[in-house]
Structure formats: structure tokens, C-alpha cells
Amino acid sequence: MKHDKAPISPSKILIWTFLFIGAVLMMTPIIFMFSASFKFNDQIYDLALISDEPTISNYVMLFQNTEFVTWFLNSMGVALITTISVVFFDSLVGYTLAKFKFAGRKLVFIAILSTLMIPTEMLVIPWYILARDLGLLNSYVGLIFPGLMTGFGVFLMKQFFETLPDDFLDAARVDGMGEFKVFMTIAMPLVAPALSALAIFTFLGNWTAFLWPLIVTNSQELYTIPVGLASFSGEFQSEWEMIMTGAAVATIPTLIVFLVLQRYIIRGIILGGLKG
């Protein structure tokens, strides 16, 4: 038995049209970035997506004549270490604030929330003075220490841990589990969507970070990808074809992360919005 398809309403057509226009606007810079990576320097301002003489020489030069591989590894190391640290420590603090009652708990939470209202640009000077006094300038530790914990992560995880029934945790405690084991084996798996979303946002944020790595490093061996690519731009001339090529390569890990984990991103945002 055949069913007649319902006609598409004008409102749906309007929504799809806006979504298509938005998608085109979002994708256009990325498409031109990849297109420019296959062009010579004198063709870089040609708006044609496919050059008459496409070349892979930019990629060859990027990997053979620059420190791009080192920058890539530095960015990957910084992003992975900060992500692991944020997921663990922010969850630990969020769990403590959500499940334990102690004097000053609300004050501590308000103090952590207040850090969300301070722009990163205002924190750079205190971070720099602290790194200088501790001898961390131009070092890997100096690169990662500001991102080891975040107020947003603590806030997000506290909201999720508050929704966990205390009965689950109490049952584990009655069975003789220690508090840290309850946290790791009972509580953490139950907030997996939130952990995934927090991990993805933290990784992408640190992968693309520019201001702090630019300030704290002064040798090419410690540059991350954004800072390294900025070094291709000079006062009188910029190597745009190399910048576009490096940016294209740097985009690939983020695309892979998004394509593999996009359902966790969407689910984490939805749940975070509902619980926030």
C-alpha cells in the first residue's frame, strides 16, 4: 500500500535555504585554503578553485625545508596533555563540589565561576610573570601550565555529577570501595557524554591556541603550529602559499576528531544546555 508523501512546507524550504547558505559561508574559507595550498605564490590571489598548473611543491617544501613536523608534534603534545589533565582534574573538582558538603563549598564554586568572566587577554600578564618567576619561559611546561585546569570544565562536570543518584555511589561504598575508586569506576563512566564533549572542546581549543604560545616561546623548536605558520609572514612579504599549506595540514586532525566524535559533541552540548 502506497502512502502519499506529505508536501514540503514553505517553512522547511526556508530553513533548508538558510542552512545551505550558512554551510556555504562556513565552508568557503576552508575550500579556498585547500585550493591555495596547491598554487604557486604568484597564483595565490587567483580565485579559481583549481589552478591551471596545480602543484604539490608547497607540501614538499613544508615538510622538507621547515620545522613543521616539530611544530605539529608540539601542538599535538600540548593538546593531548592539557586535554587529559582537564578531563581528570576538572572532573575530580566537579565531583567533589557536587557530591560532598563542606564549609565554603559555595564560595569555592563561585570563585571558580568568576574565572569564566575574565578574558584570556587579561590573564596573560599574570601567567607570564608566574612563568618568568618559576623559570618556565621558553619551555614545554610553560606552554601547557595555563591550560591544565579550566573553570568551564569544573562547572560543566559539576552540573553532570549533580544528576547522578547518590544511591549508586552509596551502594559502591557499602561494598567496600574507596572514594577514589567510586569516582573512577562508578561516577566517571556515567558521565561519559560530558567527558567526551569536554575532551573535544579542550583539544580543539589548545590545538588552535595562538596568543600564549606566541608569548611564552622564542625558539622555533618550541613553536606550535599557529605560531610557526605566523613566522611565514614578514614585514614586507608573506609566504601565503606556505601558510595555506600548513593550515590545510593542521586542519586534518581536527576534521578527523570532529567526524569520529561528532555525535558526542552534539549530545554533550544538548545535555550541557539542559542541565545548565
C-alpha positions as a printed NumPy array, in Angstrom:
array([[  0.   ,   0.   ,   0.   ],
       [  1.455,   3.247,  -1.118],
       [  1.422,   6.345,   1.054],
       [  1.462,   9.779,  -0.5  ],
       [  4.365,  11.813,   0.728],
       [  3.434,  14.9  ,   2.702],
       [  4.207,  18.096,   0.789],
       [  7.219,  20.017,   1.966],
       [  6.084,  23.075,   3.849],
       [  7.384,  26.557,   2.904],
       [  8.86 ,  26.932,   6.39 ],
       [ 11.021,  23.842,   5.886],
       [ 12.193,  25.113,   2.498],
       [ 13.105,  28.44 ,   4.125],
       [ 15.023,  26.686,   6.924],
       [ 16.908,  24.455,   4.476],
       [ 17.769,  27.504,   2.36 ],
       [ 19.261,  29.323,   5.358],
       [ 21.125,  26.189,   6.415],
       [ 22.549,  25.755,   2.907],
       [ 23.655,  29.401,   2.759],
       [ 25.216,  29.087,   6.206],
       [ 27.035,  25.895,   5.233],
       [ 28.408,  27.525,   2.078],
       [ 29.607,  30.575,   4.033],
       [ 31.284,  28.352,   6.645],
       [ 32.968,  26.075,   4.102],
       [ 34.156,  28.735,   1.644],
       [ 37.332,  29.774,   3.574],
       [ 38.288,  26.12 ,   4.095],
       [ 37.789,  25.291,   0.412],
       [ 39.905,  28.268,  -0.683],
       [ 42.558,  27.32 ,   1.893],
       [ 42.966,  23.845,   0.417],
       [ 42.807,  25.304,  -3.109],
       [ 45.568,  27.828,  -2.338],
       [ 47.809,  25.085,  -0.958],
       [ 48.123,  23.687,  -4.497],
       [ 49.058,  27.013,  -6.114],
       [ 52.329,  28.857,  -6.672],
       [ 52.917,  32.142,  -4.883],
       [ 52.072,  34.277,  -7.944],
       [ 48.726,  32.442,  -8.318],
       [ 47.625,  32.837,  -4.722],
       [ 45.192,  35.701,  -5.451],
       [ 43.586,  33.826,  -8.354],
       [ 40.028,  32.991,  -7.243],
       [ 39.843,  29.863,  -9.408],
       [ 39.377,  26.857,  -7.151],
       [ 41.509,  24.614,  -9.368],
       [ 44.705,  26.118, -10.677],
       [ 45.757,  25.678, -14.317],
       [ 49.066,  24.329, -13.012],
       [ 48.365,  22.627,  -9.653],
       [ 51.46 ,  21.749,  -7.671],
       [ 52.368,  19.779,  -4.55 ],
       [ 55.685,  21.595,  -4.164],
       [ 54.283,  23.575,  -1.202],
       [ 53.724,  20.353,   0.727],
       [ 57.197,  19.089,  -0.172],
       [ 58.785,  22.358,   0.986],
       [ 56.68 ,  22.423,   4.141],
       [ 57.879,  19.017,   5.318],
       [ 61.461,  19.187,   3.981],
       [ 62.542,  22.82 ,   4.412],
       [ 60.728,  23.946,   7.563],
       [ 60.263,  22.817,  11.183],
       [ 56.618,  21.966,  10.53 ],
       [ 56.876,  18.375,  11.819],
       [ 58.309,  19.687,  15.106],
       [ 55.547,  22.278,  15.349],
       [ 52.964,  19.573,  14.635],
       [ 54.334,  17.332,  17.386],
       [ 54.487,  20.273,  19.816],
       [ 50.841,  21.143,  19.124],
       [ 49.784,  17.513,  19.452],
       [ 51.672,  17.127,  22.749],
       [ 50.254,  20.32 ,  24.234],
       [ 46.705,  19.472,  23.131],
       [ 46.826,  15.876,  24.416],
       [ 48.441,  16.66 ,  27.79 ],
       [ 46.096,  19.552,  28.557],
       [ 43.075,  17.508,  27.462],
       [ 43.97 ,  14.587,  29.743],
       [ 44.683,  16.975,  32.623],
       [ 41.468,  18.95 ,  32.166],
       [ 39.288,  15.835,  31.88 ],
       [ 40.753,  14.3  ,  35.057],
       [ 41.223,  17.287,  37.361],
       [ 38.104,  19.21 ,  36.316],
       [ 36.052,  16.047,  36.821],
       [ 37.645,  15.467,  40.213],
       [ 36.882,  19.012,  41.373],
       [ 33.378,  18.911,  39.857],
       [ 32.653,  15.592,  41.575],
       [ 33.863,  16.936,  44.928],
       [ 31.728,  20.074,  44.657],
       [ 28.664,  18.098,  43.544],
       [ 28.751,  15.169,  45.947],
       [ 30.375,  16.4  ,  49.171],
       [ 29.139,  19.025,  51.588],
       [ 31.812,  21.051,  53.331],
       [ 32.26 ,  24.558,  54.644],
       [ 32.961,  27.08 ,  51.921],
       [ 31.786,  24.839,  49.07 ],
       [ 29.593,  27.519,  47.506],
       [ 32.334,  30.114,  47.922],
       [ 34.828,  27.874,  46.122],
       [ 32.347,  27.259,  43.303],
       [ 31.619,  30.978,  42.922],
       [ 35.352,  31.699,  42.842],
       [ 35.8  ,  29.121,  40.062],
       [ 32.811,  30.52 ,  38.152],
       [ 34.238,  34.036,  38.401],
       [ 37.261,  32.93 ,  36.367],
       [ 34.912,  32.437,  33.405],
       [ 34.198,  36.159,  33.38 ],
       [ 37.85 ,  37.188,  32.966],
       [ 39.033,  37.449,  29.335],
       [ 42.093,  35.402,  28.472],
       [ 43.915,  38.571,  27.402],
       [ 43.756,  39.865,  30.986],
       [ 45.271,  36.651,  32.351],
       [ 48.255,  36.635,  30.022],
       [ 50.328,  39.104,  32.065],
       [ 49.898,  37.223,  35.406],
       [ 50.667,  33.954,  33.596],
       [ 53.789,  35.477,  32.065],
       [ 55.046,  36.856,  35.406],
       [ 54.411,  33.488,  37.064],
       [ 56.176,  31.606,  34.265],
       [ 59.117,  34.028,  34.415],
       [ 59.492,  33.727,  38.196],
       [ 59.33 ,  29.925,  38.007],
       [ 61.797,  29.787,  35.125],
       [ 59.233,  28.297,  32.726],
       [ 59.641,  30.729,  29.829],
       [ 60.501,  29.063,  26.526],
       [ 59.815,  25.572,  27.859],
       [ 57.239,  22.821,  27.296],
       [ 55.964,  23.172,  30.87 ],
       [ 55.484,  26.884,  30.275],
       [ 53.42 ,  26.081,  27.185],
       [ 50.952,  23.805,  28.936],
       [ 50.6  ,  25.01 ,  32.529],
       [ 47.819,  27.646,  31.961],
       [ 45.597,  25.013,  30.317],
       [ 45.916,  22.212,  32.865],
       [ 42.589,  23.154,  34.506],
       [ 39.634,  25.282,  33.38 ],
       [ 36.721,  26.877,  35.209],
       [ 34.363,  25.893,  32.387],
       [ 35.282,  22.22 ,  32.765],
       [ 34.668,  22.277,  36.525],
       [ 31.301,  23.976,  36.   ],
       [ 30.254,  21.533,  33.268],
       [ 31.255,  18.409,  35.184],
       [ 29.677,  19.612,  38.449],
       [ 26.367,  20.032,  36.651],
       [ 26.526,  16.466,  35.344],
       [ 27.686,  14.865,  38.596],
       [ 24.796,  16.507,  40.448],
       [ 22.365,  14.494,  38.326],
       [ 23.846,  11.14 ,  39.388],
       [ 21.71 ,   9.334,  42.002],
       [ 23.54 ,   9.089,  45.319],
       [ 22.183,   5.546,  45.727],
       [ 24.594,   4.244,  43.045],
       [ 27.567,   5.744,  44.833],
       [ 26.384,   4.699,  48.298],
       [ 25.939,   1.092,  47.122],
       [ 29.542,   1.027,  45.945],
       [ 30.737,   2.488,  49.243],
       [ 28.793,  -0.173,  51.179],
       [ 30.559,  -2.814,  49.066],
       [ 33.843,  -1.517,  50.419],
       [ 35.051,   0.648,  47.543],
       [ 37.322,   3.542,  48.386],
       [ 36.159,   7.018,  47.427],
       [ 38.656,   7.395,  44.576],
       [ 37.626,   4.012,  43.14 ],
       [ 33.964,   5.039,  43.359],
       [ 34.841,   8.182,  41.437],
       [ 36.841,   6.38 ,  38.746],
       [ 34.777,   3.222,  38.24 ],
       [ 31.213,   4.343,  39.032],
       [ 30.862,   8.088,  38.565],
       [ 33.146,   8.716,  35.587],
       [ 31.581,   6.129,  33.215],
       [ 28.11 ,   7.514,  33.961],
       [ 29.079,  10.979,  32.664],
       [ 30.863,   9.75 ,  29.536],
       [ 28.993,  12.123,  27.14 ],
       [ 30.068,  15.137,  29.187],
       [ 33.648,  13.874,  29.392],
       [ 33.728,  13.375,  25.617],
       [ 32.409,  16.864,  24.904],
       [ 34.842,  18.428,  27.382],
       [ 37.755,  16.489,  25.891],
       [ 36.898,  17.527,  22.342],
       [ 36.471,  21.216,  23.166],
       [ 39.698,  21.251,  25.19 ],
       [ 41.682,  19.52 ,  22.454],
       [ 40.43 ,  21.857,  19.72 ],
       [ 40.967,  24.944,  21.888],
       [ 44.58 ,  24.058,  22.655],
       [ 45.291,  22.856,  19.111],
       [ 44.404,  26.278,  17.721],
       [ 45.775,  28.393,  20.611],
       [ 47.98 ,  31.24 ,  19.403],
       [ 48.393,  34.08 ,  21.926],
       [ 50.003,  32.254,  24.871],
       [ 52.348,  30.035,  22.771],
       [ 53.445,  33.192,  20.918],
       [ 54.295,  34.975,  24.18 ],
       [ 55.944,  32.162,  26.119],
       [ 58.169,  30.744,  23.342],
       [ 61.031,  32.398,  21.475],
       [ 62.702,  29.466,  19.716],
       [ 61.383,  27.631,  16.665],
       [ 61.912,  24.238,  18.313],
       [ 59.118,  25.076,  20.773],
       [ 56.683,  26.716,  18.356],
       [ 53.227,  25.241,  17.963],
       [ 51.603,  25.169,  14.52 ],
       [ 49.769,  28.554,  14.745],
       [ 52.942,  30.334,  15.897],
       [ 55.094,  28.515,  13.368],
       [ 52.793,  29.439,  10.49 ],
       [ 52.797,  33.062,  11.637],
       [ 56.566,  33.078,  11.16 ],
       [ 55.962,  32.746,   7.393],
       [ 54.504,  36.241,   7.435],
       [ 57.094,  39.015,   7.299],
       [ 57.   ,  42.795,   7.471],
       [ 57.231,  43.274,   3.71 ],
       [ 56.23 ,  39.909,   2.282],
       [ 54.209,  36.89 ,   3.361],
       [ 54.501,  33.346,   2.059],
       [ 50.757,  32.824,   1.767],
       [ 51.083,  29.582,  -0.159],
       [ 53.096,  28.084,   2.75 ],
       [ 50.677,  29.467,   5.354],
       [ 47.716,  27.974,   3.485],
       [ 49.507,  24.648,   3.074],
       [ 50.414,  24.442,   6.765],
       [ 46.889,  25.453,   7.771],
       [ 45.448,  22.772,   5.482],
       [ 47.585,  20.068,   7.095],
       [ 46.769,  21.379,  10.581],
       [ 43.056,  21.153,   9.792],
       [ 43.154,  17.432,   9.08 ],
       [ 43.414,  16.217,  12.74 ],
       [ 40.557,  18.499,  13.791],
       [ 38.39 ,  17.225,  10.933],
       [ 39.136,  13.625,  11.937],
       [ 38.313,  14.357,  15.591],
       [ 35.05 ,  16.023,  14.593],
       [ 33.965,  13.348,  12.111],
       [ 34.693,  10.499,  14.538],
       [ 33.253,  12.118,  17.661],
       [ 30.593,  14.497,  16.308],
       [ 27.736,  12.577,  17.963],
       [ 29.412,  13.059,  21.342],
       [ 29.834,  16.786,  20.658],
       [ 26.165,  17.238,  19.799],
       [ 24.997,  15.06 ,  22.702],
       [ 27.292,  16.836,  25.153],
       [ 26.103,  20.269,  24.039],
       [ 22.445,  19.242,  24.297],
       [ 22.821,  17.657,  27.73 ],
       [ 25.002,  20.521,  28.944],
       [ 22.41 ,  23.033,  27.804],
       [ 19.588,  21.151,  29.505],
       [ 21.48 ,  20.797,  32.768],
       [ 22.946,  24.303,  32.69 ]])
